[in-house]
């Protein structure tokens, strides 16, 4: 189980950022303290960076054969599966996500990410060099980048860490993982699993510290070659600024204000059920949450009625209860943020159809619960329409023509994902081409495949996770050019040397 440390507060030395101290890890279902962890001191973080650098520059990891690395990656996958039940419980206790979600999605998908990469990275690494002029030959080499820092959010703490770590490690990098200080528990378990798989020292470590304390240090340290970040735009901008100081490779998986289009020929029941999932799964704390649902006028009333009737029946409860369909939000601060959006939406003229408040029953009083919420007639200039809530608030607005729907979806600074519900899949494919979104789901929601690259456009960030493209993000491409002429006439006619 989780290591709980009760060390005294660390005293800062001159010139240091204060980063150590005790951090209480809270169960958002009931407000109870799950663990009390000692945060990293600056020296400890520096030591982790130094060890990761040394393990890359001098250690065996980047120099192992692909088959040897594959074995380690498979062992990590199995290590996650061996502890799946324990990890699911820990993830649900720490994040508030229903145990069904962590048991059937987060944890097995995390293990699968390692297994998939283990079985495919060798193919992904092979590069064929183009043919050049006679006598010239080239090779293209895919190499690891070096030390990679993974900075991850609290909504899918283990899963996002696994997506990134699987590719980063398989490519031969050494890795530092910085989880959100709200949800470090499964990251610390992952660290144990990876160490138990036998990877050499320094290859993988977790820095458990707040982002404010350690972010600048990690992102501006020359010994780190790449930052792979998933999180908010606000923090993403800071990371870009810090890492610009010595020009690091970046992946930025940022926020979203994703949208669904429900065309009038859609199967309404499937579209309603899928749309409920697309905004209330994980309490709406998903980057790909379909927080704007646009429904064609002919079916608008029916869709809205059915959606709201079902939203009201969603079972809120403790994250460990197998009957729970929606748990609490991650923190009281997050709930305040959601309430703030409700207030501003009302002021801006949106119509509250259901929810909009914390549930009143006594059993919810110590947790950070919030009711599934629906607003209609939300103006496109309003804050609710434009900004990411990261909570269970759905906008359900009306449109007349598919062209109007495309305009509404694209009217956003974000461009992460979109969904189209219709029986005319050919039409949906045509519309997909007009959508600003890194992923378009047609008649489905939330399907992530290890084979397929995932990532957004515009302010949803850049770079990909998963798939060949996601794996290659963690490599660098070197070309080698060879003069093979053996007739005394080199490829370059040098004018030096007489
Ligand atoms: P956040 O940006 O607050 O935190 C993310 C990580 O950054 C945490 O580990 C945090 O400790 C760290 N951090 C905080 N300040 C930092 C700093 N100054 N320097 C470096 N690191 C710092 O995000 P969050 O609240 O944990 O997660 C919610 C956000 O994540 C939402 O905006 C959501 O859309 C986004 N998200 C995006 C995707 C995607 O794939 N696009 C997936 C999941 C979540």
XYZ file of C-alpha atoms and ligand atoms in Angstrom:
542
model
C 0.000 0.000 0.000
C 0.936 3.637 -0.013
C 4.006 4.778 1.813
C 2.954 7.367 4.378
C 5.793 9.464 5.702
C 5.586 11.615 8.784
C 8.836 13.536 8.520
C 9.087 17.030 9.995
C 8.794 20.076 7.748
C 11.878 20.744 5.771
C 13.642 24.056 6.368
C 14.532 25.996 3.266
C 18.041 27.178 2.653
C 18.801 30.544 1.115
C 17.989 30.737 -2.603
C 15.843 27.615 -2.616
C 12.270 27.260 -3.677
C 10.174 25.856 -0.877
C 8.840 22.599 -2.144
C 8.999 20.072 0.620
C 6.568 19.532 3.444
C 3.682 17.288 4.231
C 0.826 16.953 1.785
C -2.463 15.407 2.806
C -4.028 13.271 0.115
C -7.791 13.541 0.341
C -10.543 11.104 -0.598
C -12.984 13.412 -2.435
C -15.921 11.076 -1.698
C -15.812 11.881 2.005
C -13.091 14.457 2.622
C -11.045 11.975 4.679
C -7.245 11.930 4.618
C -6.062 8.924 2.624
C -2.357 9.419 3.168
C 0.084 12.048 4.249
C 3.100 12.225 2.007
C 6.380 14.016 2.261
C 6.906 16.240 -0.776
C 10.281 16.300 -2.473
C 12.858 18.855 -1.420
C 14.770 20.788 -4.077
C 17.816 18.646 -3.397
C 15.831 15.454 -3.880
C 14.436 16.708 -7.178
C 17.934 17.719 -8.309
C 19.194 14.266 -7.335
C 16.454 12.565 -9.377
C 17.383 14.680 -12.404
C 21.085 13.864 -11.951
C 20.351 10.132 -11.649
C 18.132 10.156 -14.733
C 20.831 12.014 -16.699
C 23.530 9.575 -15.587
C 21.320 6.575 -16.353
C 20.874 7.910 -19.864
C 24.445 9.037 -20.548
C 26.278 6.140 -18.929
C 23.748 3.461 -18.064
C 22.693 0.402 -20.035
C 19.057 1.399 -20.692
C 19.417 3.301 -24.005
C 22.010 0.743 -25.123
C 19.967 -2.398 -24.482
C 18.902 -4.465 -27.436
C 15.290 -3.857 -28.483
C 14.419 -7.378 -27.383
C 15.785 -6.714 -23.889
C 13.845 -3.475 -23.572
C 10.731 -5.189 -24.873
C 10.988 -7.730 -22.040
C 11.150 -5.011 -19.411
C 8.146 -3.206 -20.915
C 6.136 -6.427 -20.945
C 7.076 -7.058 -17.301
C 5.798 -3.598 -16.387
C 2.501 -4.321 -18.142
C 2.170 -7.592 -16.220
C 3.144 -5.829 -12.981
C 0.223 -3.431 -13.435
C -2.172 -6.298 -14.153
C -0.956 -8.213 -11.086
C -1.941 -5.273 -8.901
C -4.970 -4.194 -10.931
C -7.530 -4.518 -8.147
C -5.421 -2.607 -5.645
C -4.576 0.092 -8.186
C -8.220 0.527 -9.206
C -9.260 0.962 -5.595
C -6.473 3.434 -4.935
C -7.254 5.439 -8.083
C -10.938 5.631 -7.236
C -10.302 6.597 -3.630
C -7.873 9.305 -4.681
C -9.714 10.781 -7.668
C -13.363 10.041 -6.825
C -13.922 8.270 -10.139
C -16.386 5.360 -9.905
C -14.639 2.062 -9.225
C -16.225 0.621 -12.381
C -14.344 3.198 -14.453
C -10.961 2.553 -12.855
C -11.470 -1.227 -12.859
C -12.574 -1.548 -16.460
C -10.893 1.452 -18.097
C -8.038 3.240 -16.386
C -6.010 0.348 -15.005
C -6.336 -2.284 -17.764
C -5.839 0.428 -20.404
C -2.661 1.526 -18.602
C -1.312 -2.059 -18.675
C -2.375 -2.417 -22.304
C -0.459 0.742 -23.276
C 2.794 -0.928 -22.122
C 1.943 -4.253 -23.758
C 1.002 -2.631 -27.049
C 4.156 -0.546 -27.241
C 6.312 -3.531 -26.290
C 4.909 -5.458 -29.242
C 5.112 -2.632 -31.766
C 7.959 -0.256 -31.057
C 10.537 -2.176 -33.041
C 8.428 -1.694 -36.186
C 7.891 1.953 -35.362
C 11.651 2.497 -35.079
C 12.543 1.178 -38.487
C 13.143 3.909 -41.027
C 13.846 3.475 -44.683
C 16.206 6.059 -46.088
C 15.341 7.463 -49.537
C 17.535 6.651 -52.498
C 20.009 9.395 -53.347
C 22.274 10.042 -56.300
C 24.655 7.299 -57.383
C 27.535 6.787 -54.924
C 25.628 8.452 -52.078
C 23.934 6.452 -49.389
C 21.940 7.491 -46.380
C 20.770 5.939 -43.166
C 18.012 7.251 -40.940
C 18.383 6.481 -37.259
C 15.678 6.781 -34.632
C 17.330 7.455 -31.295
C 16.020 8.157 -27.807
C 15.936 11.830 -26.893
C 17.516 11.612 -23.454
C 15.859 12.491 -20.173
C 12.125 13.042 -20.500
C 9.948 14.661 -17.842
C 6.286 13.661 -17.865
C 3.993 16.160 -16.143
C 0.484 14.764 -15.748
C -2.907 15.906 -14.421
C -5.264 14.478 -11.795
C -8.145 13.302 -13.973
C -6.533 10.085 -15.273
C -3.422 9.921 -13.101
C -2.244 6.392 -13.863
C -3.575 6.069 -17.398
C -1.992 9.239 -18.770
C 1.269 8.403 -16.979
C 1.208 4.937 -18.620
C 0.510 6.316 -22.095
C 3.520 8.567 -21.842
C 5.889 6.318 -19.861
C 5.344 3.275 -22.115
C 6.508 5.144 -25.213
C 9.217 7.159 -23.479
C 10.791 4.077 -21.874
C 10.465 1.793 -24.894
C 12.238 4.420 -27.004
C 15.201 4.184 -24.599
C 14.786 7.421 -22.669
C 15.106 7.783 -18.950
C 12.007 9.206 -17.352
C 10.955 11.482 -14.526
C 7.228 11.452 -13.770
C 5.639 14.377 -11.977
C 2.084 13.540 -10.989
C -0.426 16.101 -9.774
C 0.186 16.641 -6.077
C -3.549 15.920 -5.582
C -3.252 12.409 -7.026
C 0.245 10.921 -6.646
C -0.768 7.550 -5.167
C -0.952 5.352 -8.253
C 2.107 7.082 -9.740
C 4.074 6.003 -6.670
C 2.767 2.459 -7.128
C 3.797 2.576 -10.796
C 7.276 3.576 -9.695
C 7.448 0.447 -7.499
C 6.153 -1.770 -10.312
C 8.743 -0.388 -12.725
C 11.554 -0.823 -10.199
C 10.387 -4.382 -9.461
C 10.569 -5.151 -13.168
C 14.324 -4.746 -12.785
C 14.973 -1.617 -14.857
C 18.329 -0.072 -13.909
C 18.544 2.690 -11.309
C 17.687 6.169 -12.518
C 15.651 4.955 -15.497
C 12.300 5.855 -13.953
C 11.494 7.967 -10.933
C 8.615 9.960 -9.549
C 9.018 13.471 -8.219
C 6.150 14.025 -5.841
C 5.924 17.799 -5.505
C 3.562 20.609 -6.363
C 3.854 21.945 -9.899
C 4.430 25.478 -8.720
C 7.396 24.351 -6.655
C 9.084 22.022 -9.098
C 7.772 23.055 -12.536
C 10.281 25.758 -13.319
C 13.148 23.622 -12.094
C 12.168 20.663 -14.276
C 11.316 22.667 -17.358
C 14.351 24.922 -17.394
C 16.989 22.372 -16.360
C 19.426 21.677 -19.201
C 19.773 18.049 -18.162
C 16.186 17.395 -19.252
C 15.650 17.066 -22.995
C 11.888 16.889 -23.332
C 8.734 17.742 -21.448
C 5.580 15.801 -22.186
C 2.765 17.712 -20.530
C -0.927 17.049 -20.128
C -2.877 19.666 -18.253
C -4.403 23.109 -18.366
C -3.587 25.886 -20.822
C -2.599 28.172 -17.999
C 0.136 25.805 -16.814
C 0.988 24.789 -20.390
C 1.860 28.390 -21.220
C 4.174 28.569 -18.198
C 5.874 25.334 -19.205
C 6.448 26.676 -22.717
C 7.987 29.789 -21.243
C 10.290 27.916 -18.822
C 11.401 25.381 -21.405
C 12.065 28.010 -24.060
C 15.102 29.056 -22.016
C 17.059 26.123 -23.346
C 14.782 24.981 -26.161
C 13.311 21.642 -25.197
C 11.170 19.303 -27.213
C 7.565 19.612 -26.003
C 4.304 17.747 -26.213
C 1.353 19.821 -25.035
C -1.944 18.039 -24.421
C -4.093 20.899 -23.178
C -7.725 21.792 -22.606
C -10.839 21.369 -24.676
C -14.359 22.581 -25.287
C -15.385 19.669 -27.417
C -18.742 19.380 -29.112
C -21.282 16.891 -30.423
C -23.542 17.251 -33.424
C -26.783 15.275 -33.234
C -28.381 15.160 -36.691
C -32.121 14.623 -36.955
C -31.731 11.127 -38.440
C -29.674 9.878 -35.466
C -30.821 6.957 -33.376
C -31.991 9.143 -30.514
C -31.600 6.595 -27.740
C -27.996 5.793 -28.711
C -27.203 9.483 -29.164
C -28.685 10.345 -25.753
C -26.849 7.526 -23.955
C -23.583 8.306 -25.725
C -23.927 12.024 -25.038
C -24.617 11.419 -21.329
C -21.429 9.376 -21.149
C -19.534 12.010 -23.116
C -20.149 14.688 -20.500
C -20.753 12.857 -17.214
C -18.082 10.129 -17.319
C -15.404 10.886 -14.712
C -17.744 13.670 -13.501
C -17.092 15.570 -16.721
C -13.445 15.985 -15.767
C -12.224 14.908 -19.170
C -10.281 16.880 -21.722
C -12.547 15.348 -24.383
C -15.786 16.076 -22.495
C -18.510 16.903 -25.027
C -19.545 19.949 -23.072
C -21.373 21.521 -26.040
C -24.108 19.382 -27.564
C -25.755 20.755 -30.699
C -29.039 19.081 -31.674
C -30.898 19.546 -34.965
C -34.153 21.452 -34.453
C -36.502 18.638 -35.565
C -35.443 16.357 -32.700
C -34.288 18.977 -30.207
C -37.214 18.747 -27.762
C -37.240 14.955 -27.673
C -33.454 14.769 -27.264
C -33.452 17.365 -24.483
C -36.312 15.690 -22.603
C -34.771 12.222 -22.810
C -31.296 13.486 -21.917
C -32.536 15.412 -18.890
C -34.760 12.554 -17.672
C -31.765 10.211 -17.746
C -29.327 12.783 -16.317
C -31.601 13.147 -13.281
C -31.438 9.396 -12.699
C -27.632 9.177 -12.669
C -26.592 7.582 -9.384
C -24.173 9.747 -7.447
C -22.211 8.014 -4.728
C -18.987 6.983 -3.076
C -16.363 6.131 -5.670
C -15.904 2.628 -4.237
C -19.572 1.677 -4.532
C -20.054 -0.507 -7.617
C -23.515 1.013 -8.159
C -22.093 4.557 -8.410
C -22.321 6.144 -11.847
C -20.904 9.540 -10.875
C -18.516 10.225 -8.019
C -17.421 13.535 -6.515
C -15.313 16.208 -8.184
C -11.626 16.116 -7.350
C -11.642 18.894 -4.746
C -13.648 21.626 -3.111
C -11.736 24.128 -5.268
C -12.910 22.330 -8.409
C -16.499 22.355 -7.140
C -16.251 26.107 -6.497
C -15.014 26.532 -10.064
C -18.021 24.601 -11.391
C -20.463 26.613 -9.235
C -18.868 29.785 -10.528
C -19.612 28.680 -14.106
C -23.243 27.982 -13.158
C -23.601 31.472 -11.694
C -22.002 33.192 -14.666
C -24.119 31.161 -17.133
C -27.318 32.228 -15.360
C -26.186 35.853 -15.439
C -25.444 35.566 -19.145
C -28.997 34.389 -19.879
C -28.555 30.619 -20.244
C -31.512 28.485 -19.122
C -30.761 26.000 -16.342
C -32.695 22.809 -17.098
C -31.439 20.538 -14.324
C -28.757 20.268 -11.648
C -26.644 23.348 -11.067
C -25.922 22.577 -7.415
C -24.427 20.134 -4.957
C -26.805 17.317 -3.957
C -28.575 17.988 -0.690
C -28.756 14.505 0.902
C -26.804 14.149 4.129
C -24.688 11.281 2.760
C -23.013 13.669 0.325
C -22.177 16.382 2.803
C -18.471 15.659 3.290
C -17.674 14.897 -0.351
C -17.255 17.252 -3.298
C -20.321 16.099 -5.242
C -22.141 18.075 -7.897
C -25.324 17.185 -9.746
C -25.341 16.448 -13.485
C -26.206 19.834 -14.947
C -27.806 20.903 -18.219
C -28.080 24.402 -19.660
C -30.008 25.344 -22.817
C -29.930 28.503 -24.954
C -26.327 29.254 -24.115
C -25.025 32.246 -26.065
C -21.900 31.625 -28.094
C -20.188 34.670 -26.593
C -20.774 33.516 -23.017
C -18.143 32.201 -20.666
C -19.811 28.786 -20.376
C -19.755 28.382 -24.157
C -16.117 29.391 -24.536
C -14.184 28.211 -21.477
C -13.393 24.729 -20.252
C -15.340 23.891 -17.066
C -13.876 20.445 -16.377
C -17.021 19.380 -14.580
C -20.491 17.893 -15.233
C -22.130 20.747 -17.143
C -23.671 20.085 -20.566
C -24.788 22.811 -22.933
C -27.627 21.591 -25.166
C -28.298 24.076 -27.975
C -30.299 23.888 -31.197
C -29.173 24.176 -34.830
C -30.982 24.057 -38.163
C -28.520 23.009 -40.886
C -25.376 20.844 -40.715
C -23.382 23.868 -41.982
C -24.577 25.869 -38.982
C -23.569 22.988 -36.682
C -20.054 22.954 -38.125
C -19.755 26.692 -37.523
C -20.902 26.286 -33.922
C -18.453 23.456 -33.203
C -15.579 25.348 -34.785
C -16.421 28.519 -32.880
C -13.873 27.737 -30.167
C -10.254 28.427 -29.334
C -9.911 24.709 -28.605
C -9.914 21.868 -31.143
C -9.545 18.576 -29.329
C -12.452 16.283 -30.239
C -15.936 16.159 -31.716
C -18.712 13.622 -32.115
C -21.339 13.244 -34.835
C -24.451 11.155 -34.310
C -26.327 10.208 -37.515
C -27.405 7.182 -39.522
C -25.785 8.737 -42.601
C -22.157 7.868 -41.905
C -21.091 9.031 -45.369
C -22.445 12.489 -44.606
C -20.756 12.346 -41.196
C -17.406 11.611 -42.819
C -17.869 14.617 -45.103
C -18.666 16.817 -42.108
C -15.640 15.442 -40.204
C -13.388 16.978 -42.810
C -14.793 20.411 -41.959
C -14.373 20.081 -38.205
C -11.528 21.589 -36.247
C -10.813 18.634 -33.985
C -7.935 16.208 -33.529
C -10.377 13.324 -33.088
C -13.856 12.916 -34.571
C -16.027 10.088 -33.266
C -18.981 9.048 -35.442
C -21.827 7.328 -33.576
C -19.515 6.594 -30.681
C -17.654 8.361 -27.935
C -14.419 7.908 -26.044
C -12.899 5.142 -28.143
C -9.132 5.374 -27.711
C -6.961 2.870 -29.501
C -3.303 2.258 -28.812
C -2.906 2.086 -32.586
C -4.268 5.597 -33.184
C -2.557 8.918 -32.457
C -4.508 11.246 -30.184
C -3.994 14.998 -29.760
C -5.589 18.355 -30.409
C -5.167 21.409 -32.593
C -5.274 25.147 -31.882
C -5.145 25.838 -28.138
C -5.759 22.183 -27.319
C -2.041 21.810 -27.892
C 0.356 19.979 -30.161
C 2.053 16.623 -30.417
C 0.433 13.215 -30.214
C -0.057 10.476 -27.665
C -0.419 6.810 -28.683
C 0.070 5.143 -32.047
C 3.237 5.238 -34.090
C 3.193 9.039 -34.138
C 2.812 9.212 -30.351
C 5.730 6.823 -29.878
C 7.975 8.694 -32.314
C 7.494 11.912 -30.306
C 9.923 10.370 -27.803
C 12.650 9.833 -30.395
C 14.953 11.990 -32.472
C 15.712 11.339 -36.109
C 19.318 11.391 -37.255
C 20.468 11.107 -40.819
C 23.842 9.727 -41.821
C 25.209 10.446 -45.297
C 27.942 8.268 -46.750
C 30.104 8.942 -49.785
C 30.558 5.520 -51.337
C 32.534 6.623 -54.375
C 35.627 4.530 -54.915
C 36.777 6.025 -58.206
C 38.737 8.951 -56.775
C 35.890 11.302 -57.621
C 34.205 12.195 -54.342
C 30.641 13.442 -54.311
C 31.736 16.918 -53.333
C 34.233 18.679 -55.516
C 36.278 20.310 -52.742
C 38.180 23.407 -53.627
C 40.400 23.155 -50.581
C 43.534 21.101 -50.275
C 45.108 21.841 -53.617
P -2.937 21.525 -14.291
O -2.452 22.218 -15.497
O -3.360 22.331 -13.135
O -1.842 20.505 -13.738
C -1.244 19.539 -14.586
C 0.133 19.192 -14.038
O 0.953 20.350 -14.113
C 0.128 18.747 -12.574
O 1.068 17.716 -12.409
C 0.579 19.990 -11.866
O 1.197 19.730 -10.628
C 1.582 20.548 -12.856
N 1.872 21.979 -12.685
C 1.142 22.930 -12.050
N 1.782 24.116 -12.091
C 2.925 23.912 -12.775
C 3.999 24.748 -13.174
N 4.029 26.050 -12.870
N 5.007 24.208 -13.881
C 4.996 22.900 -14.221
N 4.017 22.053 -13.862
C 2.990 22.546 -13.157
O -4.104 20.558 -14.811
P -5.073 19.674 -13.938
O -5.989 20.600 -13.212
O -4.289 18.657 -13.191
O -5.870 18.903 -15.098
C -6.924 19.480 -15.782
C -6.487 20.019 -17.131
O -5.822 19.002 -17.878
C -7.667 20.433 -17.982
O -7.411 21.673 -18.595
C -7.743 19.330 -19.034
O -8.351 19.695 -20.237
C -6.311 18.977 -19.207
N -6.191 17.634 -19.780
C -5.861 17.534 -21.112
C -5.790 16.278 -21.712
C -5.424 16.146 -23.177
O -5.079 15.046 -23.602
N -5.499 17.196 -23.971
C -6.017 15.126 -20.960
C -6.356 15.281 -19.608
C -6.428 16.542 -19.029
